[in-house]
Short mmCIF file of C-alpha atoms in Angstrom, two decimals:
data_model
loop_
_atom_site.label_atom_id
_atom_site.label_comp_id
_atom_site.label_asym_id
_atom_site.label_seq_id
_atom_site.Cartn_x
_atom_site.Cartn_y
_atom_site.Cartn_z
CA MET A 200 -88.54 -37.17 -67.13
CA GLY A 201 -89.20 -38.34 -70.61
CA ASP A 202 -88.32 -34.89 -72.00
CA LEU A 203 -84.76 -35.00 -70.60
CA ARG A 204 -83.97 -38.21 -72.44
CA THR A 205 -84.84 -36.73 -75.79
CA TRP A 206 -82.23 -34.00 -75.52
CA ARG A 207 -78.89 -35.39 -76.66
CA MET A 208 -75.74 -33.92 -78.12
CA ASP A 209 -73.57 -36.07 -80.31
CA PHE A 210 -69.95 -34.91 -79.83
CA ASP A 211 -68.52 -37.56 -82.13
CA SER A 212 -70.08 -35.88 -85.15
CA LEU A 213 -68.45 -32.54 -84.23
CA ALA A 214 -64.92 -33.96 -83.99
CA ASN A 215 -64.96 -35.13 -87.58
CA ASP A 216 -66.18 -31.80 -88.94
CA LYS A 217 -63.08 -29.64 -89.61
CA LYS A 218 -65.03 -26.60 -90.80
CA SER A 219 -66.66 -26.05 -87.41
CA ASN A 220 -63.22 -25.38 -85.79
CA LEU A 221 -62.71 -21.83 -86.96
CA ASP A 222 -59.82 -19.71 -85.75
CA PRO A 223 -60.60 -16.38 -84.07
CA PRO A 224 -59.96 -13.16 -86.02
CA GLY A 225 -56.27 -12.25 -86.12
CA TYR A 226 -55.08 -15.75 -85.19
CA ASP A 227 -52.65 -17.39 -87.60
CA SER A 228 -52.39 -21.13 -87.02
CA THR A 229 -49.17 -21.42 -89.04
CA ILE A 230 -47.29 -19.16 -86.60
CA ALA A 231 -48.58 -21.11 -83.63
CA LYS A 232 -47.28 -24.39 -85.08
CA GLU A 233 -43.73 -23.09 -85.72
CA PRO A 234 -41.17 -23.84 -83.02
CA ILE A 235 -39.75 -20.86 -81.17
CA THR A 236 -36.21 -20.25 -82.33
CA GLY A 237 -34.70 -17.03 -81.21
CA SER A 238 -32.44 -16.95 -78.24
CA THR A 239 -31.88 -13.24 -78.82
CA SER A 240 -35.52 -12.47 -78.14
CA THR A 241 -35.40 -14.42 -74.88
CA LYS A 242 -32.19 -12.62 -73.91
CA LYS A 243 -33.92 -9.30 -74.56
CA LYS A 244 -36.84 -10.45 -72.45
CA ASP A 245 -34.46 -11.61 -69.73
CA ALA A 246 -32.62 -8.27 -69.77
CA GLY A 247 -35.93 -6.42 -69.61
CA MET A 248 -37.14 -8.63 -66.77
CA LEU A 249 -33.84 -8.17 -64.95
CA GLN A 250 -34.15 -4.39 -65.28
CA ARG A 251 -37.76 -4.47 -64.03
CA LYS A 252 -36.78 -6.62 -61.05
CA GLN A 253 -33.87 -4.29 -60.27
CA ASN A 254 -36.18 -1.26 -60.44
CA ALA A 255 -38.65 -3.05 -58.16
CA LEU A 256 -35.86 -3.65 -55.63
CA TYR A 257 -34.93 0.04 -55.65
CA ALA A 258 -38.61 0.98 -55.30
CA ARG A 259 -38.87 -1.35 -52.31
CA ALA A 260 -35.71 0.19 -50.84
CA THR A 261 -36.97 3.77 -51.11
CA ALA A 262 -40.58 3.03 -50.09
CA PRO A 263 -40.08 3.82 -46.36
CA VAL A 264 -38.98 7.41 -47.06
CA LYS A 265 -42.53 8.77 -46.76
CA ASN A 266 -43.18 6.83 -43.57
CA ILE A 267 -39.90 7.98 -42.05
CA ALA A 268 -40.61 11.59 -43.00
CA PHE A 269 -44.02 11.33 -41.33
CA MET A 270 -42.51 9.78 -38.17
CA CYS A 271 -39.89 12.55 -37.96
CA PHE A 272 -42.58 15.20 -38.40
CA MET A 273 -44.69 13.62 -35.65
CA ALA A 274 -41.68 13.49 -33.34
CA TRP A 275 -40.87 17.12 -34.08
CA MET A 276 -44.48 18.08 -33.33
CA SER A 277 -44.40 16.25 -29.99
CA GLY A 278 -41.81 18.71 -28.67
CA ASN A 279 -38.69 18.32 -26.54
CA SER A 280 -40.33 18.26 -23.14
CA ILE A 281 -40.03 15.18 -20.97
CA GLN A 282 -43.47 13.63 -21.30
CA ILE A 283 -44.59 10.06 -21.81
CA PHE A 284 -45.80 10.70 -25.37
CA SER A 285 -42.56 12.30 -26.55
CA ILE A 286 -40.44 9.62 -24.87
CA ILE A 287 -42.47 6.79 -26.44
CA MET A 288 -42.32 8.56 -29.81
CA THR A 289 -38.55 8.95 -29.53
CA PHE A 290 -37.97 5.32 -28.61
CA SER A 291 -40.23 4.35 -31.51
CA LEU A 292 -37.98 6.46 -33.75
CA LEU A 293 -35.07 4.30 -32.61
CA ALA A 294 -36.64 0.85 -32.34
CA THR A 295 -38.46 0.75 -35.68
CA PRO A 296 -35.43 1.35 -37.94
CA ILE A 297 -33.22 -0.98 -35.90
CA SER A 298 -35.69 -3.84 -36.37
CA ALA A 299 -36.06 -2.90 -40.06
CA ILE A 300 -32.29 -3.01 -40.57
CA LEU A 301 -32.04 -6.37 -38.82
CA SER A 302 -34.79 -7.83 -41.03
CA SER A 303 -33.50 -6.31 -44.27
CA GLY A 304 -32.17 -9.70 -45.34
CA GLN A 305 -35.72 -11.02 -45.48
CA MET A 306 -36.87 -7.96 -47.40
CA PHE A 307 -34.15 -8.31 -50.05
CA PRO A 308 -33.58 -12.05 -50.55
CA LYS A 309 -31.24 -13.49 -53.16
CA GLU A 310 -33.27 -15.12 -55.91
CA ALA A 311 -31.96 -18.44 -57.24
CA ASP A 312 -33.57 -17.81 -60.64
CA TRP A 313 -31.76 -14.46 -61.04
CA PRO A 314 -28.18 -14.78 -59.77
CA GLN A 315 -27.14 -11.61 -61.65
CA LEU A 316 -29.71 -9.54 -59.73
CA ASP A 317 -27.95 -7.02 -57.48
CA VAL A 318 -29.63 -6.96 -54.07
CA LEU A 319 -26.69 -5.46 -52.16
CA LEU A 320 -27.04 -1.84 -53.29
CA PRO A 321 -30.82 -1.61 -52.69
CA ARG A 322 -30.29 -3.20 -49.27
CA ILE A 323 -27.55 -0.67 -48.42
CA LEU A 324 -29.81 2.17 -49.61
CA TYR A 325 -32.64 0.82 -47.44
CA CYS A 326 -30.35 0.64 -44.40
CA LEU A 327 -29.05 4.19 -45.01
CA ILE A 328 -32.60 5.52 -45.15
CA GLN A 329 -33.36 3.74 -41.88
CA CYS A 330 -30.16 5.21 -40.38
CA GLY A 331 -31.55 8.66 -41.18
CA GLN A 332 -34.45 7.95 -38.83
CA ILE A 333 -32.02 6.70 -36.16
CA ILE A 334 -30.02 9.93 -36.48
CA PHE A 335 -33.18 12.01 -36.07
CA GLY A 336 -34.12 9.92 -33.01
CA LEU A 337 -30.71 10.57 -31.45
CA TYR A 338 -31.08 14.29 -32.24
CA LYS A 339 -34.46 14.21 -30.51
CA LEU A 340 -33.00 12.45 -27.46
CA ASN A 341 -30.27 15.09 -27.30
CA GLY A 342 -32.87 17.86 -27.53
CA MET A 343 -34.78 16.29 -24.65
CA GLY A 344 -31.60 16.08 -22.59
CA LEU A 345 -31.71 12.28 -22.33
CA LEU A 346 -28.58 11.60 -24.37
CA PRO A 347 -25.39 11.51 -22.27
CA VAL A 348 -23.05 13.83 -24.18
CA TYR A 349 -21.01 15.46 -21.40
CA PRO A 350 -18.19 13.75 -19.51
CA SER A 351 -20.00 14.55 -16.27
CA ASP A 352 -22.82 12.26 -17.40
CA TRP A 353 -20.43 9.32 -17.18
CA ILE A 354 -18.00 10.23 -14.40
CA SER A 355 -19.31 11.60 -11.12
CA SER A 356 -16.05 13.34 -10.13
CA ILE A 357 -16.19 15.77 -13.08
CA LYS A 358 -17.98 19.08 -12.57
CA VAL A 359 -21.38 19.45 -14.21
CA PRO A 360 -21.37 22.21 -16.88
CA ASP A 361 -23.14 25.47 -16.07
CA THR A 362 -26.71 25.80 -17.25
CA LEU A 363 -27.39 28.34 -19.95
CA GLU A 364 -30.99 29.09 -18.96
CA HIS A 365 -32.74 29.58 -15.66
CA ALA A 366 -36.45 29.60 -14.94
CA TYR A 367 -37.82 31.87 -12.22
CA ALA A 368 -41.22 31.78 -10.62
CA ALA A 369 -43.49 34.72 -11.37
CA SER A 370 -44.21 37.03 -8.43
#
């Protein structure tokens, strides 16, 4: 224990020594002490930041394109037959974009710090991309025969249209 008491560092002697406070290479202390005067440089930074934020909004709006393309490919691969997998896949094609459109306000919020930031156009683009998946889901429902497109689907007194194909059992 006696050895620990002998080790001491006197910080008061270092504070008075100006030569021990050396600046790192490339650092100019005169520039650091000058006040920042240049509203044009901050406006350029603000314009650059605004552009970067706007580009980030458009990137967020177009991000689901790959996912939607994959979902449409999976639905196309599942076929048009009436099976549980293809029906679940088709209803997923419809439910996912509807919930995404309804929550688009949370995905593209108005920022109080940037009132000039345009969030309307990226939000519209996002909703249009989601509508593309809804359109493919409706096309898939029509291909499966589950979409009521004929008047006879709605009114029972109208004659059902003739079928174009017939299946016969093999003999």
